[in-house]
Amino acid sequence: MRWPLSPTKVYDPSLGDEVLREAAVRLADGDWAAAEALRGTRDDPWVVNSVLHEDDTVPIARFQEWAAISGSSYSLAHLGHAQLAAAWAMVEQPESNAASETIEGPFATTLRQADATFQDAAALDPAAAEPWVGLMATGRALQLPIKQIEERFVQVHARASFRFDACLHMLRAMSARQGGTHEKMFRLARWLRHEAPAESPVHGLLHLAHVEYVLSETESGLGLDDYLNRVEVAKELKGAALDYLRASPTEVTVGHLETLNLLLLTVVPRDALSARAVRESIRRIDNRATELPWSFWGDDIERQFRTVRDLRARAAKAA
């Protein structure tokens, strides 16, 4: 299915997923049945989270009503995600950037409320992964020791192996920008590369690790494309991209879009194979930009996406 928006519009927080968009609209109107029905019916729960909790589209009161009436662990976990989003809305610094130096005031209070909500959801359904993903997010925000984040990751992984958002939380917790080290971050990213199913979107996190490395080295003046053109970096990213493109669906579902956007950003056409990877990534993305990775450079996601897409397309044509 083609992108349903105008061809001049390349970023939609719903990623063109009409089912999720409808569930969010209905939930905002006080009807939570469609949102509840998403439980267990999709293989991309991280996309469900991003759509339902995007930019206060759904007021937190609707999540409170849903949890109170439904009483399910799933609805309670989504209340926790809404509380987490409300906490981050209190601070200027986006969640994707380095953690604040201090955790205090209303921000800390709301984070702890979210953490308690996720704990309650986990107790209500011990088999559910969703509450533990939330606990990874609140653990990072509260700046818990990496060991505790890892313990929460283990809980998710035991219930939903290689879930994209859990692996993303773990990678970011291990990054140098958030108190970890390059060594730990790349060790995790390469473990995912070798252990996750070949078609899993988590393969894109190796590409993200390289971006995180550059972002942490900004004071050194390291430029992204200069770094990506290093022989050993380009070789690793090209191989990972080609493996993922061979294994993953050619007719792309929204759960794969973040990974494809990461491939587009990080694979620089240097030869016929890397050029093929770029062209195929552009084809599969089909003008569907995602917040990750383009929001790293500001709010103008569309401009960042278009600039890099056009640059990579020209280079692929010339390669």
PDB file of C-alpha atoms in Angstrom:
ATOM      1  CA  MET A   1       0.000   0.000   0.000  1.00  0.00           C
ATOM      2  CA  ARG A   2       1.326   3.426  -0.950  1.00  0.00           C
ATOM      3  CA  TRP A   3       1.833   6.189   1.563  1.00  0.00           C
ATOM      4  CA  PRO A   4      -1.677   7.658   2.081  1.00  0.00           C
ATOM      5  CA  LEU A   5      -0.640  11.293   2.577  1.00  0.00           C
ATOM      6  CA  SER A   6       0.239  13.965   0.051  1.00  0.00           C
ATOM      7  CA  PRO A   7       3.570  13.265  -1.687  1.00  0.00           C
ATOM      8  CA  THR A   8       4.777  16.591  -0.243  1.00  0.00           C
ATOM      9  CA  LYS A   9       4.293  15.214   3.277  1.00  0.00           C
ATOM     10  CA  VAL A  10       6.886  12.652   4.373  1.00  0.00           C
ATOM     11  CA  TYR A  11       6.425  12.486   8.136  1.00  0.00           C
ATOM     12  CA  ASP A  12       3.301  11.160   9.793  1.00  0.00           C
ATOM     13  CA  PRO A  13       3.533  10.107  13.476  1.00  0.00           C
ATOM     14  CA  SER A  14       1.092   7.276  12.664  1.00  0.00           C
ATOM     15  CA  LEU A  15       3.445   6.048   9.900  1.00  0.00           C
ATOM     16  CA  GLY A  16       0.486   5.660   7.578  1.00  0.00           C
ATOM     17  CA  ASP A  17      -1.033   2.918   9.750  1.00  0.00           C
ATOM     18  CA  GLU A  18      -4.777   3.518   9.555  1.00  0.00           C
ATOM     19  CA  VAL A  19      -5.586   0.975  12.281  1.00  0.00           C
ATOM     20  CA  LEU A  20      -3.339   2.689  14.800  1.00  0.00           C
ATOM     21  CA  ARG A  21      -4.478   6.156  13.776  1.00  0.00           C
ATOM     22  CA  GLU A  22      -8.107   5.122  14.242  1.00  0.00           C
ATOM     23  CA  ALA A  23      -7.385   3.539  17.634  1.00  0.00           C
ATOM     24  CA  ALA A  24      -5.705   6.752  18.810  1.00  0.00           C
ATOM     25  CA  VAL A  25      -8.568   8.937  17.573  1.00  0.00           C
ATOM     26  CA  ARG A  26     -11.179   6.728  19.205  1.00  0.00           C
ATOM     27  CA  LEU A  27      -9.241   6.599  22.465  1.00  0.00           C
ATOM     28  CA  ALA A  28      -8.988  10.393  22.485  1.00  0.00           C
ATOM     29  CA  ASP A  29     -12.798  10.448  22.162  1.00  0.00           C
ATOM     30  CA  GLY A  30     -13.152   8.133  25.162  1.00  0.00           C
ATOM     31  CA  ASP A  31     -13.618   4.821  23.318  1.00  0.00           C
ATOM     32  CA  TRP A  32     -10.778   2.504  24.331  1.00  0.00           C
ATOM     33  CA  ALA A  33     -12.083  -0.727  22.741  1.00  0.00           C
ATOM     34  CA  ALA A  34      -9.944  -0.423  19.602  1.00  0.00           C
ATOM     35  CA  ALA A  35      -6.833   0.269  21.666  1.00  0.00           C
ATOM     36  CA  GLU A  36      -7.509  -2.701  23.953  1.00  0.00           C
ATOM     37  CA  ALA A  37      -8.037  -4.903  20.881  1.00  0.00           C
ATOM     38  CA  LEU A  38      -4.461  -4.210  19.760  1.00  0.00           C
ATOM     39  CA  ARG A  39      -3.173  -6.368  22.596  1.00  0.00           C
ATOM     40  CA  GLY A  40      -1.617  -9.537  21.277  1.00  0.00           C
ATOM     41  CA  THR A  41      -2.697  -8.897  17.691  1.00  0.00           C
ATOM     42  CA  ARG A  42       0.434  -7.163  16.387  1.00  0.00           C
ATOM     43  CA  ASP A  43       4.127  -7.997  16.196  1.00  0.00           C
ATOM     44  CA  ASP A  44       5.199  -4.342  16.530  1.00  0.00           C
ATOM     45  CA  PRO A  45       3.985  -3.213  19.985  1.00  0.00           C
ATOM     46  CA  TRP A  46       6.644  -0.501  20.064  1.00  0.00           C
ATOM     47  CA  VAL A  47       4.895   1.161  17.113  1.00  0.00           C
ATOM     48  CA  VAL A  48       1.588   0.989  18.992  1.00  0.00           C
ATOM     49  CA  ASN A  49       3.247   2.802  21.894  1.00  0.00           C
ATOM     50  CA  SER A  50       4.722   5.529  19.721  1.00  0.00           C
ATOM     51  CA  VAL A  51       1.401   6.246  18.014  1.00  0.00           C
ATOM     52  CA  LEU A  52      -0.826   6.173  21.103  1.00  0.00           C
ATOM     53  CA  HIS A  53       1.558   8.385  23.074  1.00  0.00           C
ATOM     54  CA  GLU A  54       2.654  10.790  20.347  1.00  0.00           C
ATOM     55  CA  ASP A  55       2.528  14.527  21.160  1.00  0.00           C
ATOM     56  CA  ASP A  56      -0.337  14.350  23.658  1.00  0.00           C
ATOM     57  CA  THR A  57      -2.741  13.256  20.916  1.00  0.00           C
ATOM     58  CA  VAL A  58      -4.604  11.296  23.587  1.00  0.00           C
ATOM     59  CA  PRO A  59      -5.082  13.142  26.918  1.00  0.00           C
ATOM     60  CA  ILE A  60      -3.775  11.304  29.955  1.00  0.00           C
ATOM     61  CA  ALA A  61      -7.326  11.305  31.369  1.00  0.00           C
ATOM     62  CA  ARG A  62      -8.368   8.891  28.605  1.00  0.00           C
ATOM     63  CA  PHE A  63      -5.640   6.441  29.670  1.00  0.00           C
ATOM     64  CA  GLN A  64      -6.765   6.775  33.283  1.00  0.00           C
ATOM     65  CA  GLU A  65     -10.348   5.985  32.282  1.00  0.00           C
ATOM     66  CA  TRP A  66      -9.249   3.054  30.110  1.00  0.00           C
ATOM     67  CA  ALA A  67      -7.214   1.524  32.945  1.00  0.00           C
ATOM     68  CA  ALA A  68      -9.970   2.078  35.504  1.00  0.00           C
ATOM     69  CA  ILE A  69     -12.711   0.544  33.361  1.00  0.00           C
ATOM     70  CA  SER A  70     -10.734  -2.240  31.666  1.00  0.00           C
ATOM     71  CA  GLY A  71      -8.627  -3.277  34.625  1.00  0.00           C
ATOM     72  CA  SER A  72      -6.204  -5.071  32.303  1.00  0.00           C
ATOM     73  CA  SER A  73      -2.452  -5.147  32.698  1.00  0.00           C
ATOM     74  CA  TYR A  74      -2.230  -3.833  29.137  1.00  0.00           C
ATOM     75  CA  SER A  75      -4.312  -0.723  29.831  1.00  0.00           C
ATOM     76  CA  LEU A  76      -2.415  -0.102  33.057  1.00  0.00           C
ATOM     77  CA  ALA A  77       0.899  -0.340  31.214  1.00  0.00           C
ATOM     78  CA  HIS A  78      -0.333   2.235  28.708  1.00  0.00           C
ATOM     79  CA  LEU A  79      -1.302   4.508  31.574  1.00  0.00           C
ATOM     80  CA  GLY A  80       2.313   4.163  32.713  1.00  0.00           C
ATOM     81  CA  HIS A  81       3.533   5.134  29.240  1.00  0.00           C
ATOM     82  CA  ALA A  82       1.222   8.172  29.326  1.00  0.00           C
ATOM     83  CA  GLN A  83       2.595   9.182  32.726  1.00  0.00           C
ATOM     84  CA  LEU A  84       6.122   8.774  31.389  1.00  0.00           C
ATOM     85  CA  ALA A  85       5.311  10.999  28.402  1.00  0.00           C
ATOM     86  CA  ALA A  86       3.811  13.581  30.767  1.00  0.00           C
ATOM     87  CA  ALA A  87       7.021  13.574  32.803  1.00  0.00           C
ATOM     88  CA  TRP A  88       9.202  14.198  29.757  1.00  0.00           C
ATOM     89  CA  ALA A  89       6.865  16.993  28.660  1.00  0.00           C
ATOM     90  CA  MET A  90       7.855  18.855  31.851  1.00  0.00           C
ATOM     91  CA  VAL A  91      11.475  19.239  30.779  1.00  0.00           C
ATOM     92  CA  GLU A  92      13.026  20.965  27.799  1.00  0.00           C
ATOM     93  CA  GLN A  93      15.489  18.205  27.066  1.00  0.00           C
ATOM     94  CA  PRO A  94      14.075  15.443  24.828  1.00  0.00           C
ATOM     95  CA  GLU A  95      14.082  11.876  26.122  1.00  0.00           C
ATOM     96  CA  SER A  96      16.391  10.752  23.328  1.00  0.00           C
ATOM     97  CA  ASN A  97      19.201  13.000  24.518  1.00  0.00           C
ATOM     98  CA  ALA A  98      21.514  12.529  27.468  1.00  0.00           C
ATOM     99  CA  ALA A  99      19.881  12.310  30.880  1.00  0.00           C
ATOM    100  CA  SER A 100      19.592  15.391  33.077  1.00  0.00           C
ATOM    101  CA  GLU A 101      22.133  15.854  35.846  1.00  0.00           C
ATOM    102  CA  THR A 102      19.449  15.887  38.542  1.00  0.00           C
ATOM    103  CA  ILE A 103      16.177  14.039  38.942  1.00  0.00           C
ATOM    104  CA  GLU A 104      13.921  16.113  41.174  1.00  0.00           C
ATOM    105  CA  GLY A 105      10.655  18.037  41.470  1.00  0.00           C
ATOM    106  CA  PRO A 106       7.436  17.259  39.521  1.00  0.00           C
ATOM    107  CA  PHE A 107       9.489  15.486  36.849  1.00  0.00           C
ATOM    108  CA  ALA A 108      10.828  12.973  39.362  1.00  0.00           C
ATOM    109  CA  THR A 109       7.441  12.600  41.049  1.00  0.00           C
ATOM    110  CA  THR A 110       5.701  11.786  37.768  1.00  0.00           C
ATOM    111  CA  LEU A 111       8.474   9.397  36.760  1.00  0.00           C
ATOM    112  CA  ARG A 112       8.065   7.503  40.029  1.00  0.00           C
ATOM    113  CA  GLN A 113       4.295   7.389  39.501  1.00  0.00           C
ATOM    114  CA  ALA A 114       4.894   5.843  36.089  1.00  0.00           C
ATOM    115  CA  ASP A 115       7.376   3.358  37.555  1.00  0.00           C
ATOM    116  CA  ALA A 116       4.832   2.320  40.202  1.00  0.00           C
ATOM    117  CA  THR A 117       2.128   1.955  37.536  1.00  0.00           C
ATOM    118  CA  PHE A 118       4.371  -0.341  35.486  1.00  0.00           C
ATOM    119  CA  GLN A 119       5.151  -2.373  38.625  1.00  0.00           C
ATOM    120  CA  ASP A 120       1.418  -2.802  39.255  1.00  0.00           C
ATOM    121  CA  ALA A 121       0.864  -3.848  35.625  1.00  0.00           C
ATOM    122  CA  ALA A 122       3.678  -6.407  35.867  1.00  0.00           C
ATOM    123  CA  ALA A 123       2.157  -7.880  39.029  1.00  0.00           C
ATOM    124  CA  LEU A 124      -1.268  -8.060  37.389  1.00  0.00           C
ATOM    125  CA  ASP A 125       0.019 -10.145  34.464  1.00  0.00           C
ATOM    126  CA  PRO A 126       3.391 -11.801  35.165  1.00  0.00           C
ATOM    127  CA  ALA A 127       3.604 -13.057  31.560  1.00  0.00           C
ATOM    128  CA  ALA A 128       3.286  -9.599  29.982  1.00  0.00           C
ATOM    129  CA  ALA A 129       6.327  -7.907  28.465  1.00  0.00           C
ATOM    130  CA  GLU A 130       4.775  -4.443  28.121  1.00  0.00           C
ATOM    131  CA  PRO A 131       5.161  -3.401  31.786  1.00  0.00           C
ATOM    132  CA  TRP A 132       8.833  -4.397  31.780  1.00  0.00           C
ATOM    133  CA  VAL A 133       9.504  -2.297  28.684  1.00  0.00           C
ATOM    134  CA  GLY A 134       7.996   0.607  30.595  1.00  0.00           C
ATOM    135  CA  LEU A 135      10.179  -0.184  33.582  1.00  0.00           C
ATOM    136  CA  MET A 136      13.237   0.005  31.345  1.00  0.00           C
ATOM    137  CA  ALA A 137      12.125   3.465  30.222  1.00  0.00           C
ATOM    138  CA  THR A 138      11.497   4.761  33.731  1.00  0.00           C
ATOM    139  CA  GLY A 139      14.717   3.151  34.933  1.00  0.00           C
ATOM    140  CA  ARG A 140      16.671   5.077  32.327  1.00  0.00           C
ATOM    141  CA  ALA A 141      14.854   8.318  33.115  1.00  0.00           C
ATOM    142  CA  LEU A 142      15.486   7.885  36.841  1.00  0.00           C
ATOM    143  CA  GLN A 143      19.127   7.150  36.040  1.00  0.00           C
ATOM    144  CA  LEU A 144      19.150   3.772  37.728  1.00  0.00           C
ATOM    145  CA  PRO A 145      22.445   1.866  37.494  1.00  0.00           C
ATOM    146  CA  ILE A 146      22.951   0.073  34.186  1.00  0.00           C
ATOM    147  CA  LYS A 147      22.858  -3.237  36.076  1.00  0.00           C
ATOM    148  CA  GLN A 148      19.241  -2.580  37.060  1.00  0.00           C
ATOM    149  CA  ILE A 149      18.323  -1.622  33.488  1.00  0.00           C
ATOM    150  CA  GLU A 150      19.906  -4.883  32.334  1.00  0.00           C
ATOM    151  CA  GLU A 151      17.829  -6.829  34.865  1.00  0.00           C
ATOM    152  CA  ARG A 152      14.676  -5.247  33.490  1.00  0.00           C
ATOM    153  CA  PHE A 153      15.820  -6.007  29.953  1.00  0.00           C
ATOM    154  CA  VAL A 154      16.235  -9.663  30.889  1.00  0.00           C
ATOM    155  CA  GLN A 155      12.619  -9.672  32.072  1.00  0.00           C
ATOM    156  CA  VAL A 156      11.426  -8.291  28.733  1.00  0.00           C
ATOM    157  CA  HIS A 157      13.631 -10.624  26.726  1.00  0.00           C
ATOM    158  CA  ALA A 158      12.272 -13.674  28.582  1.00  0.00           C
ATOM    159  CA  ARG A 159       8.732 -12.664  27.542  1.00  0.00           C
ATOM    160  CA  ALA A 160       9.299 -11.105  24.098  1.00  0.00           C
ATOM    161  CA  SER A 161      12.749 -11.792  22.725  1.00  0.00           C
ATOM    162  CA  PHE A 162      14.468  -9.122  20.629  1.00  0.00           C
ATOM    163  CA  ARG A 163      11.644  -6.623  21.063  1.00  0.00           C
ATOM    164  CA  PHE A 164      12.793  -3.462  19.310  1.00  0.00           C
ATOM    165  CA  ASP A 165      11.977  -0.845  21.954  1.00  0.00           C
ATOM    166  CA  ALA A 166      13.516  -2.902  24.772  1.00  0.00           C
ATOM    167  CA  CYS A 167      16.713  -3.387  22.781  1.00  0.00           C
ATOM    168  CA  LEU A 168      16.718   0.322  21.935  1.00  0.00           C
ATOM    169  CA  HIS A 169      16.432   1.246  25.627  1.00  0.00           C
ATOM    170  CA  MET A 170      19.292  -1.095  26.451  1.00  0.00           C
ATOM    171  CA  LEU A 171      21.501   0.282  23.687  1.00  0.00           C
ATOM    172  CA  ARG A 172      20.895   3.861  24.794  1.00  0.00           C
ATOM    173  CA  ALA A 173      21.520   2.992  28.436  1.00  0.00           C
ATOM    174  CA  MET A 174      24.884   1.565  27.400  1.00  0.00           C
ATOM    175  CA  SER A 175      25.856   4.514  25.197  1.00  0.00           C
ATOM    176  CA  ALA A 176      28.553   6.941  26.263  1.00  0.00           C
ATOM    177  CA  ARG A 177      26.099   9.835  26.050  1.00  0.00           C
ATOM    178  CA  GLN A 178      24.037   8.264  28.826  1.00  0.00           C
ATOM    179  CA  GLY A 179      26.740   7.045  31.156  1.00  0.00           C
ATOM    180  CA  GLY A 180      27.875   3.844  29.452  1.00  0.00           C
ATOM    181  CA  THR A 181      30.797   3.183  27.147  1.00  0.00           C
ATOM    182  CA  HIS A 182      31.362   2.704  23.439  1.00  0.00           C
ATOM    183  CA  GLU A 183      32.604  -0.811  24.155  1.00  0.00           C
ATOM    184  CA  LYS A 184      29.416  -1.855  25.967  1.00  0.00           C
ATOM    185  CA  MET A 185      27.182  -0.275  23.344  1.00  0.00           C
ATOM    186  CA  PHE A 186      28.883  -1.957  20.392  1.00  0.00           C
ATOM    187  CA  ARG A 187      29.055  -5.278  22.216  1.00  0.00           C
ATOM    188  CA  LEU A 188      25.259  -5.229  22.577  1.00  0.00           C
ATOM    189  CA  ALA A 189      24.686  -4.054  19.009  1.00  0.00           C
ATOM    190  CA  ARG A 190      26.884  -6.806  17.571  1.00  0.00           C
ATOM    191  CA  TRP A 191      25.292  -9.412  19.825  1.00  0.00           C
ATOM    192  CA  LEU A 192      21.898  -8.406  18.384  1.00  0.00           C
ATOM    193  CA  ARG A 193      23.346  -8.590  14.882  1.00  0.00           C
ATOM    194  CA  HIS A 194      24.474 -12.176  15.391  1.00  0.00           C
ATOM    195  CA  GLU A 195      21.708 -13.543  17.636  1.00  0.00           C
ATOM    196  CA  ALA A 196      18.442 -11.917  16.526  1.00  0.00           C
ATOM    197  CA  PRO A 197      16.372 -13.467  13.725  1.00  0.00           C
ATOM    198  CA  ALA A 198      17.676 -12.251  10.377  1.00  0.00           C
ATOM    199  CA  GLU A 199      14.477 -10.328   9.592  1.00  0.00           C
ATOM    200  CA  SER A 200      14.257  -8.619  12.996  1.00  0.00           C
ATOM    201  CA  PRO A 201      14.175  -4.793  13.021  1.00  0.00           C
ATOM    202  CA  VAL A 202      16.716  -4.808  15.878  1.00  0.00           C
ATOM    203  CA  HIS A 203      19.451  -5.270  13.270  1.00  0.00           C
ATOM    204  CA  GLY A 204      19.126  -1.531  12.678  1.00  0.00           C
ATOM    205  CA  LEU A 205      20.497  -0.882  16.159  1.00  0.00           C
ATOM    206  CA  LEU A 206      24.023  -1.638  14.954  1.00  0.00           C
ATOM    207  CA  HIS A 207      23.580   1.305  12.591  1.00  0.00           C
ATOM    208  CA  LEU A 208      22.238   3.408  15.461  1.00  0.00           C
ATOM    209  CA  ALA A 209      25.262   2.503  17.582  1.00  0.00           C
ATOM    210  CA  HIS A 210      27.529   4.056  14.963  1.00  0.00           C
ATOM    211  CA  VAL A 211      25.396   7.212  14.953  1.00  0.00           C
ATOM    212  CA  GLU A 212      25.515   7.333  18.753  1.00  0.00           C
ATOM    213  CA  TYR A 213      29.284   7.055  18.585  1.00  0.00           C
ATOM    214  CA  VAL A 214      29.531  10.107  16.331  1.00  0.00           C
ATOM    215  CA  LEU A 215      27.067  12.112  18.439  1.00  0.00           C
ATOM    216  CA  SER A 216      29.141  11.414  21.544  1.00  0.00           C
ATOM    217  CA  GLU A 217      32.293  12.605  19.777  1.00  0.00           C
ATOM    218  CA  THR A 218      30.993  15.968  18.563  1.00  0.00           C
ATOM    219  CA  GLU A 219      33.605  17.893  20.549  1.00  0.00           C
ATOM    220  CA  SER A 220      36.323  16.177  18.522  1.00  0.00           C
ATOM    221  CA  GLY A 221      34.860  17.605  15.331  1.00  0.00           C
ATOM    222  CA  LEU A 222      34.092  14.153  13.933  1.00  0.00           C
ATOM    223  CA  GLY A 223      31.650  14.448  11.021  1.00  0.00           C
ATOM    224  CA  LEU A 224      29.069  11.728  10.399  1.00  0.00           C
ATOM    225  CA  ASP A 225      29.808  11.058   6.720  1.00  0.00           C
ATOM    226  CA  ASP A 226      33.574  11.195   7.270  1.00  0.00           C
ATOM    227  CA  TYR A 227      33.140   8.557   9.952  1.00  0.00           C
ATOM    228  CA  LEU A 228      30.746   6.458   7.855  1.00  0.00           C
ATOM    229  CA  ASN A 229      33.280   6.448   5.032  1.00  0.00           C
ATOM    230  CA  ARG A 230      35.951   4.812   7.169  1.00  0.00           C
ATOM    231  CA  VAL A 231      36.728   1.510   5.482  1.00  0.00           C
ATOM    232  CA  GLU A 232      36.012  -0.751   8.453  1.00  0.00           C
ATOM    233  CA  VAL A 233      32.818   1.136   9.380  1.00  0.00           C
ATOM    234  CA  ALA A 234      31.482   1.169   5.820  1.00  0.00           C
ATOM    235  CA  LYS A 235      32.197  -2.540   5.438  1.00  0.00           C
ATOM    236  CA  GLU A 236      30.337  -3.488   8.619  1.00  0.00           C
ATOM    237  CA  LEU A 237      27.319  -1.314   7.862  1.00  0.00           C
ATOM    238  CA  LYS A 238      27.068  -2.452   4.234  1.00  0.00           C
ATOM    239  CA  GLY A 239      27.188  -6.126   5.230  1.00  0.00           C
ATOM    240  CA  ALA A 240      24.588  -5.679   7.960  1.00  0.00           C
ATOM    241  CA  ALA A 241      22.301  -3.715   5.636  1.00  0.00           C
ATOM    242  CA  LEU A 242      22.460  -6.265   2.834  1.00  0.00           C
ATOM    243  CA  ASP A 243      21.784  -9.151   5.218  1.00  0.00           C
ATOM    244  CA  TYR A 244      18.766  -7.367   6.670  1.00  0.00           C
ATOM    245  CA  LEU A 245      17.358  -6.385   3.273  1.00  0.00           C
ATOM    246  CA  ARG A 246      17.655  -9.966   2.017  1.00  0.00           C
ATOM    247  CA  ALA A 247      15.864 -11.398   5.055  1.00  0.00           C
ATOM    248  CA  SER A 248      13.175  -8.815   5.782  1.00  0.00           C
ATOM    249  CA  PRO A 249       9.874  -8.349   3.911  1.00  0.00           C
ATOM    250  CA  THR A 250      10.076  -6.488   0.612  1.00  0.00           C
ATOM    251  CA  GLU A 251       6.512  -5.267   1.215  1.00  0.00           C
ATOM    252  CA  VAL A 252       7.272  -3.218   4.302  1.00  0.00           C
ATOM    253  CA  THR A 253       5.139  -3.106   7.417  1.00  0.00           C
ATOM    254  CA  VAL A 254       5.529  -0.115   9.718  1.00  0.00           C
ATOM    255  CA  GLY A 255       7.570  -2.084  12.262  1.00  0.00           C
ATOM    256  CA  HIS A 256      10.497  -2.125   9.827  1.00  0.00           C
ATOM    257  CA  LEU A 257      10.491   1.563   8.900  1.00  0.00           C
ATOM    258  CA  GLU A 258      12.813   2.817  11.642  1.00  0.00           C
ATOM    259  CA  THR A 259      15.432   0.262  10.663  1.00  0.00           C
ATOM    260  CA  LEU A 260      15.161   1.184   6.982  1.00  0.00           C
ATOM    261  CA  ASN A 261      15.531   4.872   7.820  1.00  0.00           C
ATOM    262  CA  LEU A 262      18.636   4.027   9.869  1.00  0.00           C
ATOM    263  CA  LEU A 263      20.057   2.120   6.905  1.00  0.00           C
ATOM    264  CA  LEU A 264      19.422   5.094   4.635  1.00  0.00           C
ATOM    265  CA  LEU A 265      21.252   7.417   7.023  1.00  0.00           C
ATOM    266  CA  THR A 266      24.288   5.233   7.637  1.00  0.00           C
ATOM    267  CA  VAL A 267      25.055   3.367   4.399  1.00  0.00           C
ATOM    268  CA  VAL A 268      27.083   5.627   2.120  1.00  0.00           C
ATOM    269  CA  PRO A 269      27.234   4.378  -1.500  1.00  0.00           C
ATOM    270  CA  ARG A 270      30.818   3.445  -2.264  1.00  0.00           C
ATOM    271  CA  ASP A 271      30.376   0.525  -4.644  1.00  0.00           C
ATOM    272  CA  ALA A 272      27.672  -1.423  -6.479  1.00  0.00           C
ATOM    273  CA  LEU A 273      26.494  -3.355  -3.395  1.00  0.00           C
ATOM    274  CA  SER A 274      26.249  -0.387  -1.052  1.00  0.00           C
ATOM    275  CA  ALA A 275      24.480   1.567  -3.808  1.00  0.00           C
ATOM    276  CA  ARG A 276      22.008  -1.302  -4.183  1.00  0.00           C
ATOM    277  CA  ALA A 277      21.359  -1.268  -0.433  1.00  0.00           C
ATOM    278  CA  VAL A 278      20.639   2.462  -0.532  1.00  0.00           C
ATOM    279  CA  ARG A 279      18.310   2.219  -3.524  1.00  0.00           C
ATOM    280  CA  GLU A 280      16.397  -0.661  -1.960  1.00  0.00           C
ATOM    281  CA  SER A 281      16.104   1.172   1.365  1.00  0.00           C
ATOM    282  CA  ILE A 282      14.679   4.225  -0.406  1.00  0.00           C
ATOM    283  CA  ARG A 283      12.227   2.052  -2.332  1.00  0.00           C
ATOM    284  CA  ARG A 284      10.973   0.294   0.791  1.00  0.00           C
ATOM    285  CA  ILE A 285      10.751   3.469   2.855  1.00  0.00           C
ATOM    286  CA  ASP A 286       8.456   4.849   0.148  1.00  0.00           C
ATOM    287  CA  ASN A 287       8.718   8.417   1.469  1.00  0.00           C
ATOM    288  CA  ARG A 288       7.892   7.367   5.039  1.00  0.00           C
ATOM    289  CA  ALA A 289      10.275   9.178   7.354  1.00  0.00           C
ATOM    290  CA  THR A 290      10.445   8.147  11.017  1.00  0.00           C
ATOM    291  CA  GLU A 291      11.334  10.158  14.108  1.00  0.00           C
ATOM    292  CA  LEU A 292      14.317   7.874  14.710  1.00  0.00           C
ATOM    293  CA  PRO A 293      16.923   8.788  13.456  1.00  0.00           C
ATOM    294  CA  TRP A 294      16.031  12.144  11.890  1.00  0.00           C
ATOM    295  CA  SER A 295      15.020  13.934  15.109  1.00  0.00           C
ATOM    296  CA  PHE A 296      18.619  13.748  16.348  1.00  0.00           C
ATOM    297  CA  TRP A 297      19.231  16.937  14.340  1.00  0.00           C
ATOM    298  CA  GLY A 298      16.143  18.901  15.374  1.00  0.00           C
ATOM    299  CA  ASP A 299      12.395  18.984  14.937  1.00  0.00           C
ATOM    300  CA  ASP A 300      12.367  19.309  11.152  1.00  0.00           C
ATOM    301  CA  ILE A 301      12.233  15.589  10.469  1.00  0.00           C
ATOM    302  CA  GLU A 302      11.038  16.052   6.896  1.00  0.00           C
ATOM    303  CA  ARG A 303      13.921  18.319   5.928  1.00  0.00           C
ATOM    304  CA  GLN A 304      16.548  16.026   7.452  1.00  0.00           C
ATOM    305  CA  PHE A 305      15.062  12.987   5.732  1.00  0.00           C
ATOM    306  CA  ARG A 306      14.776  14.657   2.331  1.00  0.00           C
ATOM    307  CA  THR A 307      18.297  16.048   2.473  1.00  0.00           C
ATOM    308  CA  VAL A 308      19.933  12.714   3.240  1.00  0.00           C
ATOM    309  CA  ARG A 309      17.650  10.711   0.951  1.00  0.00           C
ATOM    310  CA  ASP A 310      18.455  12.935  -2.022  1.00  0.00           C
ATOM    311  CA  LEU A 311      22.168  12.935  -1.189  1.00  0.00           C
ATOM    312  CA  ARG A 312      22.287   9.146  -0.913  1.00  0.00           C
ATOM    313  CA  ALA A 313      20.200   8.691  -4.088  1.00  0.00           C
ATOM    314  CA  ARG A 314      22.591  10.835  -6.129  1.00  0.00           C
ATOM    315  CA  ALA A 315      25.589   8.979  -4.737  1.00  0.00           C
ATOM    316  CA  ALA A 316      23.974   5.598  -5.443  1.00  0.00           C
ATOM    317  CA  LYS A 317      23.327   6.615  -9.026  1.00  0.00           C
ATOM    318  CA  ALA A 318      26.950   7.611  -9.462  1.00  0.00           C
ATOM    319  CA  ALA A 319      28.445   4.559  -7.722  1.00  0.00           C
TER     320      ALA A 319
END
